Coordinates of C-alpha atoms in Angstrom, one line a residue:
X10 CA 126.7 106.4 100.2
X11 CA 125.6 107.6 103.6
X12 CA 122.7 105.7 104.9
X13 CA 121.3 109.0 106.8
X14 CA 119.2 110.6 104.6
X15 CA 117.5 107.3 103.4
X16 CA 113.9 107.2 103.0
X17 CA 111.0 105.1 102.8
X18 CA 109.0 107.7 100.7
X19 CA 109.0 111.3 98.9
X20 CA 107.7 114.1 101.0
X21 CA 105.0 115.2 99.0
X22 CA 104.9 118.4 101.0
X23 CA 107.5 119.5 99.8
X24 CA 108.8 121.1 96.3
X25 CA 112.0 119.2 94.4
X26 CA 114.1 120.7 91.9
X27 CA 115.0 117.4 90.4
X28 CA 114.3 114.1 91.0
X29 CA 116.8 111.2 89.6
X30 CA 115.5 107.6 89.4
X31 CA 117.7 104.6 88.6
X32 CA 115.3 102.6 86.9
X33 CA 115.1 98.6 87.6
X34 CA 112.9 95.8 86.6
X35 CA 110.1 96.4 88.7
X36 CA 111.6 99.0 90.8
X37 CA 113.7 102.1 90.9
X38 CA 116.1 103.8 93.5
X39 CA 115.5 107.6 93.5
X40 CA 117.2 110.9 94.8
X41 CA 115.3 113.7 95.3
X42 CA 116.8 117.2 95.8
X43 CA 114.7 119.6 97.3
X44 CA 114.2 123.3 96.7
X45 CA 114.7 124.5 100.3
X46 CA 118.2 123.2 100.0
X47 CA 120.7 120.9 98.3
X48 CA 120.1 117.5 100.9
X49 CA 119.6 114.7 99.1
X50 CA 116.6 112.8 99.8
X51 CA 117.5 108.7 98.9
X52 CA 115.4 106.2 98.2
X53 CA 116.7 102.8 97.8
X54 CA 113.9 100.4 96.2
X55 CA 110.7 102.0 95.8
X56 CA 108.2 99.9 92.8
X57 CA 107.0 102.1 90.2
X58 CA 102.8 102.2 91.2
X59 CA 104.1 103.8 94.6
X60 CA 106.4 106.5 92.6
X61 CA 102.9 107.4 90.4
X62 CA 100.6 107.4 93.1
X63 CA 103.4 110.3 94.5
X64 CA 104.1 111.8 91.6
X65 CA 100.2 112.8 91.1
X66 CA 100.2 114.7 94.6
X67 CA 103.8 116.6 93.7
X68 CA 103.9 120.4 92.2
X69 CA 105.3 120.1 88.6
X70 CA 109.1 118.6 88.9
X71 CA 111.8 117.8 86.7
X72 CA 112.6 114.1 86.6
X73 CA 115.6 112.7 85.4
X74 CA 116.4 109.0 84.4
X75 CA 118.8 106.9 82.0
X76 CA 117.4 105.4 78.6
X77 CA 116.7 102.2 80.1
X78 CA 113.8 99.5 79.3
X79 CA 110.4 101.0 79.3
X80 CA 111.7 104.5 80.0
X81 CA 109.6 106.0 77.2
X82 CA 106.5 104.9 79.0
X83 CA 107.1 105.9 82.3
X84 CA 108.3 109.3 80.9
X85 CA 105.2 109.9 79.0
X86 CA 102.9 108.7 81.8
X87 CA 105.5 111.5 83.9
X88 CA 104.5 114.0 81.3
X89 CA 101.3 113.4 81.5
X90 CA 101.0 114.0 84.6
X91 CA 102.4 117.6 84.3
X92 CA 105.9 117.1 85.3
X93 CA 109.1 117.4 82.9
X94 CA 111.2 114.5 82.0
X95 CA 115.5 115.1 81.3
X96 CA 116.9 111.0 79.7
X97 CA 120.3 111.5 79.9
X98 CA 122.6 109.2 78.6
X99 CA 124.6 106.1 80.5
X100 CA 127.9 107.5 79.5
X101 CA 127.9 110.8 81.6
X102 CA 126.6 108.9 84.3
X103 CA 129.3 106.6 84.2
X104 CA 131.7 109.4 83.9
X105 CA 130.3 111.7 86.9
X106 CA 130.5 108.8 88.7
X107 CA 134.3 108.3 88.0
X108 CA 135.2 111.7 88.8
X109 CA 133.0 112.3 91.6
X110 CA 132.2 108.6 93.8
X111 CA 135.4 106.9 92.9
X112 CA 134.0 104.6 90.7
X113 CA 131.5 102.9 93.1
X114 CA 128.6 103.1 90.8
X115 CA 125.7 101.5 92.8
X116 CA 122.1 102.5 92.3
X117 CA 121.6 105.1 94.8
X118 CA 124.8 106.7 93.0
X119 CA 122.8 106.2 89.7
X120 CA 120.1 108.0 91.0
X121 CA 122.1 110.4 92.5
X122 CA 124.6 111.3 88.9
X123 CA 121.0 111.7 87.1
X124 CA 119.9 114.4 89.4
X125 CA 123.2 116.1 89.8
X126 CA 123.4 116.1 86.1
X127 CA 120.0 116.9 85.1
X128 CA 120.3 120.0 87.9
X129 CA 123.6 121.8 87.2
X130 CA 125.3 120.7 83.8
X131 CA 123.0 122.4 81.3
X132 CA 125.1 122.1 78.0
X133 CA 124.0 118.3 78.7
X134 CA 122.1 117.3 75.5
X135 CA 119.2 114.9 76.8
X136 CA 117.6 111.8 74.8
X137 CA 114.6 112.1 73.1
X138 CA 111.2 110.5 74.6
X139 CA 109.6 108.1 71.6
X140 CA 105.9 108.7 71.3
X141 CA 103.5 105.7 71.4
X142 CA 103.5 105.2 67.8
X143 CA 107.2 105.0 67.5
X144 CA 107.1 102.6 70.0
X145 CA 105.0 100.1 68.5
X146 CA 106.9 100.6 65.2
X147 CA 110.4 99.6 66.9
X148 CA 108.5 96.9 69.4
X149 CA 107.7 95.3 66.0
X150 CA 110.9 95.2 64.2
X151 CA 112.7 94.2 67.5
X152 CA 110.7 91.2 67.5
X153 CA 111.5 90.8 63.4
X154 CA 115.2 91.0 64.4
X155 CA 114.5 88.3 67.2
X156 CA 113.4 85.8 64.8
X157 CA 115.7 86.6 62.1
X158 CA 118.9 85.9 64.2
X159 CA 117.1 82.5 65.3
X160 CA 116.2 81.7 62.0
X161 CA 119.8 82.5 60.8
X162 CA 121.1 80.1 63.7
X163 CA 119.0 77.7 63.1
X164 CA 119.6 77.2 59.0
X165 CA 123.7 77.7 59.9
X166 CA 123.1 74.8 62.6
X167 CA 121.0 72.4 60.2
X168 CA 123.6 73.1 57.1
X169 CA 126.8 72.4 59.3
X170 CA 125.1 69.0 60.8
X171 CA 123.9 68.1 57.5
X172 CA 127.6 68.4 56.1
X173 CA 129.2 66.2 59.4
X174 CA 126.9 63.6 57.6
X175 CA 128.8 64.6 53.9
X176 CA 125.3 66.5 52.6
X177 CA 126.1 69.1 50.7
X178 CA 123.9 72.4 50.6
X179 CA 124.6 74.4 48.0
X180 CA 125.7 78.0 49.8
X181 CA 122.9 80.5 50.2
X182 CA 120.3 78.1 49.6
X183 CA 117.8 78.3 51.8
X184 CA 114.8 76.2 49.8
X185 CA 112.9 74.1 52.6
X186 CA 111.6 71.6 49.7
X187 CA 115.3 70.5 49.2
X188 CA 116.6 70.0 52.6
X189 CA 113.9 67.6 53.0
X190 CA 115.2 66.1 50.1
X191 CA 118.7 65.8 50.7
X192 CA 118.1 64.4 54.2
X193 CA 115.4 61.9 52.8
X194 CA 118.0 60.1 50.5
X195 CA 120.9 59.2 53.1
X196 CA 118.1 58.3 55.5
X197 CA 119.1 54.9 56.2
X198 CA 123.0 56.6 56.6
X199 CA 121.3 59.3 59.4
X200 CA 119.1 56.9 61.0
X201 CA 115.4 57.7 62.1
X202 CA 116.2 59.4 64.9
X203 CA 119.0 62.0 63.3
X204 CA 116.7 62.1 60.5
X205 CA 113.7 63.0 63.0
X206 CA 115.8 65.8 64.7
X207 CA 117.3 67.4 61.6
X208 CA 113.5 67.7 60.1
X209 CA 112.5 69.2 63.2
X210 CA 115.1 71.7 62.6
X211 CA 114.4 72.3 59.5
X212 CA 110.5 72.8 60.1
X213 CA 111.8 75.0 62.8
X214 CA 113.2 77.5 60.5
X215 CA 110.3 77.4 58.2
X216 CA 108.0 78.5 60.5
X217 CA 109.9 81.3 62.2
X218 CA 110.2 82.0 58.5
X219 CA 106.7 82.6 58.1
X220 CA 106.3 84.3 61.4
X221 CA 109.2 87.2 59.7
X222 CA 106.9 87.3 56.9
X223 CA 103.8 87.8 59.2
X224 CA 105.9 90.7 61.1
X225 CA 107.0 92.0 57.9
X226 CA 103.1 92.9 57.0
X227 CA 102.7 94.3 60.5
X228 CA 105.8 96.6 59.8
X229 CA 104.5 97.4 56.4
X230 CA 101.2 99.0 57.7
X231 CA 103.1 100.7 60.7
X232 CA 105.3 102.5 58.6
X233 CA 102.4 103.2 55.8
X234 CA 100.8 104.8 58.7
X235 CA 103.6 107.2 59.5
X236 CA 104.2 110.1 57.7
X237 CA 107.9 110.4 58.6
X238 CA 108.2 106.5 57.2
X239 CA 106.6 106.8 54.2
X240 CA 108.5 110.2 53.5
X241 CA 112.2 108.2 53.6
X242 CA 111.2 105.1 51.2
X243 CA 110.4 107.8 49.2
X244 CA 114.2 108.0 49.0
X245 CA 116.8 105.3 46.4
X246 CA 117.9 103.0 48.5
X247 CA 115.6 103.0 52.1
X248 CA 113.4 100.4 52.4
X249 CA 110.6 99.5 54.9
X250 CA 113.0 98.3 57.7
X251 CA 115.5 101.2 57.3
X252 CA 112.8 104.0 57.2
X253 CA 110.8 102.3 60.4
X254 CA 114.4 102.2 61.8
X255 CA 114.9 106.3 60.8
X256 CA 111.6 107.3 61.7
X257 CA 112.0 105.4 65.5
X258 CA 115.1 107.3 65.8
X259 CA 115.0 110.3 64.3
X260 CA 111.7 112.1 65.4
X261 CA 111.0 115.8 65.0
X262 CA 113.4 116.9 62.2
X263 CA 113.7 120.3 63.3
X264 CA 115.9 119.1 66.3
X265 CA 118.9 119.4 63.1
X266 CA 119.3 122.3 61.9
X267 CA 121.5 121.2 59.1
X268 CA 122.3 118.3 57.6
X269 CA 125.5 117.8 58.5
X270 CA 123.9 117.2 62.0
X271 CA 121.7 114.5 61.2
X272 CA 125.1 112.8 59.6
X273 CA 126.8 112.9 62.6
X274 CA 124.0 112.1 64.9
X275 CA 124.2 108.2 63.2
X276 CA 127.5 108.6 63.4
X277 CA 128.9 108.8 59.8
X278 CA 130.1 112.4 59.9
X279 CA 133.9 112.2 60.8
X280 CA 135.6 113.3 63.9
X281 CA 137.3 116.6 64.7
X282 CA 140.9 116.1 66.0
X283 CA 142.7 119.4 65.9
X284 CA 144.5 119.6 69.3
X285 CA 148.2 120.7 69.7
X286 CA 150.3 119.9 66.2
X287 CA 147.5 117.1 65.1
X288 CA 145.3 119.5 63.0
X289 CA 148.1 121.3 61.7
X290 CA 148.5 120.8 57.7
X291 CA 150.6 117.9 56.9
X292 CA 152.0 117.0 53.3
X293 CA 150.8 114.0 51.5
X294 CA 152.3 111.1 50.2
X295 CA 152.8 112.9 47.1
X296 CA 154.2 115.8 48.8
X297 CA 150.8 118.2 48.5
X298 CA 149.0 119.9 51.3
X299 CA 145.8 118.3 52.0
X300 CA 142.9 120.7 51.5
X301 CA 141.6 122.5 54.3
X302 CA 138.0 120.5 54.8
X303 CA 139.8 117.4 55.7
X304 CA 142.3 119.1 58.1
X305 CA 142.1 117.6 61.8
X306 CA 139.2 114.7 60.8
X307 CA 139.7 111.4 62.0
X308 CA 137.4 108.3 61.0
X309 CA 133.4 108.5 61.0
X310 CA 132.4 108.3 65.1
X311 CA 130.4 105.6 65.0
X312 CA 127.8 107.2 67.7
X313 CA 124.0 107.2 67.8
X314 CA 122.0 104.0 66.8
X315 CA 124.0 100.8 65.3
X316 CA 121.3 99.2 63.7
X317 CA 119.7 102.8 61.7
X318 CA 123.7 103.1 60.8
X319 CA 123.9 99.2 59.5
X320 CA 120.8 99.7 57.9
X321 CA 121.5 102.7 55.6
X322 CA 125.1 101.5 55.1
X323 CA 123.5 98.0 53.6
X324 CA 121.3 100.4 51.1
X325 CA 123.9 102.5 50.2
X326 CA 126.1 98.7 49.7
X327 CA 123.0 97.9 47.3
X328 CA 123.2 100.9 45.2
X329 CA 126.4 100.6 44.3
X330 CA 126.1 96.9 43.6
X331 CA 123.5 98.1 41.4
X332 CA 126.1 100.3 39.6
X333 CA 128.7 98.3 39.5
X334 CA 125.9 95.6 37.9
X335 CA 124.8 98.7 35.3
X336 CA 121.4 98.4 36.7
X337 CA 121.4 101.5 37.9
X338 CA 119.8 104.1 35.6
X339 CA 121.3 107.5 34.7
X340 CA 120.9 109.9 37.7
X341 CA 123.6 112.3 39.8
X342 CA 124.6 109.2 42.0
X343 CA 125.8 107.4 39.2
X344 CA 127.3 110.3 37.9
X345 CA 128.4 110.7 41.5
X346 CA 129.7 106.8 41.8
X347 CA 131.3 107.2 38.8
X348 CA 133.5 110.3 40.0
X349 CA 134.2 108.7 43.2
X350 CA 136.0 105.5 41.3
X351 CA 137.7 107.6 39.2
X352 CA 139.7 109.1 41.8
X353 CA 140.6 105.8 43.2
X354 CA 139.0 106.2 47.1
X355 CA 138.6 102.8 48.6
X356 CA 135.7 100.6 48.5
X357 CA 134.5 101.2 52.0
X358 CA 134.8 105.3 52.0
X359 CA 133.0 105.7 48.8
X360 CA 130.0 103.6 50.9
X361 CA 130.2 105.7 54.1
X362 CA 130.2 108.8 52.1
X363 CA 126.9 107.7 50.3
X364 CA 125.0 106.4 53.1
X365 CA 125.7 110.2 54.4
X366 CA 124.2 111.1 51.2
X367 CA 121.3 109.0 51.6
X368 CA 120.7 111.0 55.5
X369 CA 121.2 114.4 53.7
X370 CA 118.5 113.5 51.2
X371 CA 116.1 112.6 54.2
X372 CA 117.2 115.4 56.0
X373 CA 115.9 117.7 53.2
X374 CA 113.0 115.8 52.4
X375 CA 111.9 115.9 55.8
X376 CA 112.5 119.6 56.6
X377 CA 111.0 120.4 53.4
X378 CA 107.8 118.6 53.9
X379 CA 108.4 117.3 50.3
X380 CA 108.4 113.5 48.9
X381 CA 111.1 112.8 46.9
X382 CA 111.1 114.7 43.5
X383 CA 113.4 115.3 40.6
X384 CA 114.3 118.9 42.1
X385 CA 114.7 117.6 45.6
X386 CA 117.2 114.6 44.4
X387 CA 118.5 115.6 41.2
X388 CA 117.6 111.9 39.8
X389 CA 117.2 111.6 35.9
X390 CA 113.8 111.3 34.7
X391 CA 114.4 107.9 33.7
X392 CA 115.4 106.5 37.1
X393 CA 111.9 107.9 38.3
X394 CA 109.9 105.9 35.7
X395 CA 112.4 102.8 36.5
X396 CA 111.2 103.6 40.2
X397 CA 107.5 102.1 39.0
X398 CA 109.1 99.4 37.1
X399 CA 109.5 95.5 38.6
X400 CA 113.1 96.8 39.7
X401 CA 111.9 99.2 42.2
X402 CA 111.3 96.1 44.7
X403 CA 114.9 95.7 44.5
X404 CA 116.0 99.2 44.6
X405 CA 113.9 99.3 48.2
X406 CA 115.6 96.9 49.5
X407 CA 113.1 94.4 50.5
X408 CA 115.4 91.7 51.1
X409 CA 114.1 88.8 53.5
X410 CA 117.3 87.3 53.1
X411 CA 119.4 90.1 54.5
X412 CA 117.2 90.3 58.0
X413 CA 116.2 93.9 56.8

């Protein structure tokens, strides 16, 4: 990048069409294109109090910036200020930057893909802005996964030491009370000080253990609190971590206009390949045509957020372990599950295809403005009695032990 039209500071005099800022740490490298004329206007470190204090003093501007740490904060404090924020995603950045600087992606060529971008290619969908409440809701439950994964690591650590030492813990246990035990009765095999260390572990995991528990009453309340949240564990299947996950992702409802784009925007709607002789009709094994709706679709595209995906595939995994238990009471997803089987489609389709179910129930609960009714989800009376039974805590999925 030329070095000519680098600056120390934003002209406030003047009026920019866009302005693109690479965001850092503490700072940011920004290119500003003004209205007059198509110069760039580079900036390569300028700390975020300085890009305030001359944001208040410009006209209304478009800003545009990747969805890096903390950009939902400095977007709304952007948008408060009057001026109109464009997140566009990492992966048209990177490709601009391919096609148009060789490949050199440095942060002035950040800066400059987001405004280039955010000026000119208008069929670009941007990324939704998170509103302070959502933002305490996923602050929360990034923290919860935090300490789950450590509390995972540290119980795999102390039950792979402990059998070095020829303990054996039973698999899945995870009882506190006994690992004391078994380490107290080869003591004198351990020593004090292996003895010592493995208790440490183990007290370790008990107290980030209480600390998920402690989160998982903050989460509770958050989602209780949002309307969106408590609408979705309304729904078989979506508990308090998946709807706070949902509700953090999927924000004003009316951005879908049907459900089959809320599928696909988690990624479990399937891919369109029909290009040259790939979406022609091509006979089965059996010699039939397959039928036109499945023409041209490859595998499920995996795009949007991993952990809302993981999180309604793991409920979807739990209803039909429910079914395959006969715990699950008569309703149109057993009836639906039991279809499904009978046709013989594998294991993992058959979990996809209801987890897409699951979204397309939100989807019309949401847009609806309804909770979750006999009407809205075709569910037998009885499995809405069941609902208020002792089982309902495991039909939503309040598992400690799965990290959700």
């Amino acid at each position: 990048m030329s070095k000519k039209n680098t600056r120390n500071a934003l002209d406030t005099s003047l009026s920019y069409a866009v302005i693109g800022l690479d965001l850092a740490k503490a700072d940011c490298a920004v290119a500003a294109v003004p209205c007059a004329d198509d110069e760039l206007g580079l900036i390569d470190r300028m700390d975020y109090e300085s890009l305030f204090e001359q944001a208040e003093k410009l006209e209304p501007t478009l800003f545009a910036m990747e969805p890096c740490c903390g950009y939902s904060q400095i977007s709304l404090r952007l948008q408060n200020m009057g001026h109109e924020v464009k997140v566009i995603s990492g992966h048209a950045v990177k490709n601009w930057i391919a096609t148009h600087k060789s490949n050199q992606k440095t942060d002035l060529n950040d800066a400059t893909a987001l405004a280039k971008l955010a000026l000119y290619d208008h069929d670009l969908q941007p990324i939704r802005v998170k509103n302070v409440e959502e933002c305490r809701i996923a602050s929360v439950q990034a923290i919860r996964i935090q300490l789950r994964t450590q509390a995972t690591k540290s119980l795999v650590c102390f039950k792979s030491l402990c059998q070095c030492w020829g303990i054996v813990i039973r698999r899945g246990s995870s009882n506190t009370k006994k690992m004391a035990e078994a380490v107290a009765a080869v003591e004198k095999l351990l020593g004090a000080e292996v003895a010592s260390s493995l208790m440490i572990l183990r007290d370790a995991y008990k107290f980030t253990m209480k600390q998920i528990n402690a989160l998982d009453k903050l989460l509770d309340a958050l989602v209780e609190a949002n309307e969106q949240a408590r609408t979705m564990k309304t729904v078989l299947g979506i508990g308090t971590q998946t709807a706070a996950r949902l509700a953090v992702t999927t924000g004003d409802i009316k951005r879908f206009p049907m459900p089959r784009s809320y599928v696909a925007y988690f990624g479990l709607a399937p891919r369109n390949i029909i290009t040259g002789h790939s979406g022609t009709p091509s006979p089965s094994k059996r010699g039939a045509l397959k039928p036109v709706s499945s023409r041209g679709q490859g595998k499920v595209s995996r795009r949007g957020d991993r952990v809302a995906r993981s999180f309604i595939i793991q409920g979807a995994a739990t209803i039909y372990m429910l079914y395959c238990k006969d715990m699950l009471p008569e309703c149109q997803l057993r009836r639906w599950l039991h279809e499904q089987i009978k046709r013989g489609k594998p294991y993992g389709k058959i979990i996809v295809s209801l987890a897409a179910k699951l979204l397309r129930i939100v989807w019309a609960l949401l847009t609806y403005g309804e909770n979750s009714t006999v009407t809205k989800r075709a569910y037998h009376a009885r499995c809405l009695r069941l609902w208020k039974s002792p089982l309902s805590t495991t039909l939503r999925l309040n598992l400690p032990r799965r990290g959700r």
